[in-house]
XYZ file of C-alpha atoms in Angstrom:
158
model
C 70.392 16.988 -37.190
C 73.186 19.010 -35.631
C 71.994 22.128 -37.490
C 68.489 21.634 -36.124
C 69.806 21.298 -32.566
C 71.931 24.426 -32.994
C 68.980 26.443 -34.306
C 66.788 25.184 -31.480
C 69.455 26.096 -28.917
C 69.621 29.625 -30.311
C 65.867 30.157 -30.556
C 64.858 28.620 -27.225
C 66.112 31.510 -25.056
C 64.350 33.978 -27.338
C 61.019 32.188 -27.023
C 61.356 31.984 -23.234
C 62.102 35.730 -23.112
C 59.114 36.511 -25.351
C 56.751 34.453 -23.150
C 58.240 35.679 -19.892
C 58.134 39.069 -18.346
C 57.538 42.091 -20.506
C 60.296 44.632 -20.612
C 59.865 47.374 -17.991
C 57.850 50.294 -19.319
C 59.574 53.648 -19.322
C 57.537 56.478 -17.851
C 56.926 59.529 -19.978
C 55.740 62.656 -18.179
C 53.919 63.901 -21.257
C 51.979 60.661 -21.827
C 51.355 59.868 -18.178
C 50.329 56.271 -17.469
C 48.965 55.681 -20.988
C 50.779 52.761 -22.706
C 52.668 53.587 -25.892
C 50.280 51.569 -28.042
C 47.293 53.626 -26.848
C 46.357 57.154 -27.832
C 46.440 59.741 -25.094
C 43.469 61.976 -24.443
C 44.465 65.495 -25.527
C 44.164 68.234 -22.931
C 41.325 70.703 -23.237
C 42.093 73.744 -25.360
C 42.710 76.938 -23.451
C 42.532 80.526 -24.541
C 45.883 81.819 -25.755
C 47.539 84.819 -24.166
C 46.010 87.930 -25.707
C 47.847 90.567 -23.669
C 49.605 92.036 -26.727
C 52.687 92.546 -24.533
C 56.089 91.660 -25.954
C 57.828 89.033 -23.830
C 61.514 88.779 -23.110
C 63.290 86.217 -25.262
C 65.014 83.330 -23.521
C 68.016 82.976 -25.808
C 69.787 84.770 -28.626
C 68.071 84.416 -31.996
C 64.836 83.094 -30.442
C 61.894 83.958 -32.687
C 59.499 86.286 -30.863
C 56.286 84.691 -29.658
C 52.891 85.845 -30.864
C 51.309 87.886 -28.018
C 47.775 87.861 -29.434
C 45.114 85.480 -30.684
C 45.502 84.156 -34.216
C 42.380 82.026 -34.470
C 40.974 81.971 -38.016
C 44.081 83.647 -39.488
C 44.595 82.521 -43.057
C 48.230 81.579 -43.630
C 48.533 79.493 -46.758
C 49.924 79.790 -50.285
C 47.160 82.243 -51.196
C 47.301 84.660 -48.257
C 49.222 85.523 -45.118
C 47.033 87.345 -42.581
C 50.076 88.295 -40.458
C 51.303 90.621 -43.203
C 48.161 92.774 -42.868
C 49.798 94.270 -39.747
C 53.464 93.244 -39.758
C 54.421 94.096 -43.363
C 56.795 97.024 -43.763
C 54.128 99.141 -45.450
C 51.450 98.459 -42.774
C 53.280 98.988 -39.458
C 52.597 102.710 -39.169
C 48.825 102.271 -39.186
C 48.789 98.991 -37.221
C 51.556 99.898 -34.731
C 52.681 96.278 -34.933
C 56.412 95.525 -35.106
C 57.737 95.061 -38.612
C 59.010 91.616 -39.536
C 62.779 91.268 -39.316
C 64.962 92.186 -42.286
C 66.136 88.565 -42.240
C 62.714 87.646 -43.606
C 63.659 89.458 -46.823
C 66.781 87.365 -47.461
C 66.983 84.315 -49.645
C 69.008 81.256 -48.645
C 72.139 82.771 -50.216
C 71.866 85.893 -48.048
C 70.767 88.170 -50.892
C 68.121 90.757 -50.009
C 64.781 90.592 -51.807
C 62.153 93.263 -52.427
C 59.456 90.989 -50.957
C 59.090 88.499 -48.142
C 61.252 85.433 -48.769
C 59.223 82.313 -49.629
C 61.167 80.360 -46.995
C 59.948 82.807 -44.317
C 56.343 83.052 -45.547
C 54.739 80.569 -43.131
C 55.095 82.423 -39.817
C 53.891 79.572 -37.611
C 56.931 77.474 -38.466
C 58.896 79.595 -35.967
C 56.501 81.943 -34.167
C 53.911 80.510 -31.789
C 51.143 81.912 -29.592
C 51.427 81.330 -25.842
C 49.014 80.139 -23.193
C 49.404 80.345 -19.431
C 49.753 76.656 -18.556
C 51.768 74.552 -16.166
C 54.726 72.929 -17.975
C 54.388 69.230 -18.833
C 58.018 68.594 -17.907
C 60.425 70.475 -15.704
C 62.760 72.831 -17.488
C 66.391 73.232 -16.435
C 67.195 75.874 -19.065
C 69.361 78.799 -17.946
C 70.025 81.696 -20.264
C 73.553 82.886 -20.947
C 73.273 85.903 -18.627
C 72.350 83.643 -15.717
C 75.234 81.323 -16.528
C 77.722 84.192 -16.732
C 76.536 85.740 -13.465
C 76.640 82.370 -11.670
C 80.155 81.504 -12.854
C 82.710 81.553 -10.016
C 85.335 84.258 -10.184
C 88.693 83.199 -11.577
C 91.313 82.670 -8.843
C 93.809 85.461 -8.447
C 97.266 84.717 -9.832
C 100.097 84.595 -7.324
C 103.004 86.924 -7.911
């Protein structure tokens, strides 16, 4: 009987909590007011940037973005449409930048004669851009901004 009373004493607060107020819902700027259990309505698709202008990178080692449309590009185990312009042997006629030499290295750092299989699927790192308002505010500052904003070191007294 004592065990039953102990179990009841432990479970009673839990049942009151479960029947009482729901936990406050955290707001998520990307979901908006849609509850977590519901599916959000995706935004309408917009045309990607097709200016073909190289953009400045925001940080060291950032993969370049794709400055042109890539709709209907085949990039699968059978073909990689990006290589029709960006392969080493095609850049002179296409005037597209050649893929980085790092794309010809295997995971051990050895150079290969062909594109490394781990760098074959371009869209893992490179993405097209669209001119949209950001979903969340961005506080990112690149290293140059941080270095220029740093206060000067105090002069040493002699």
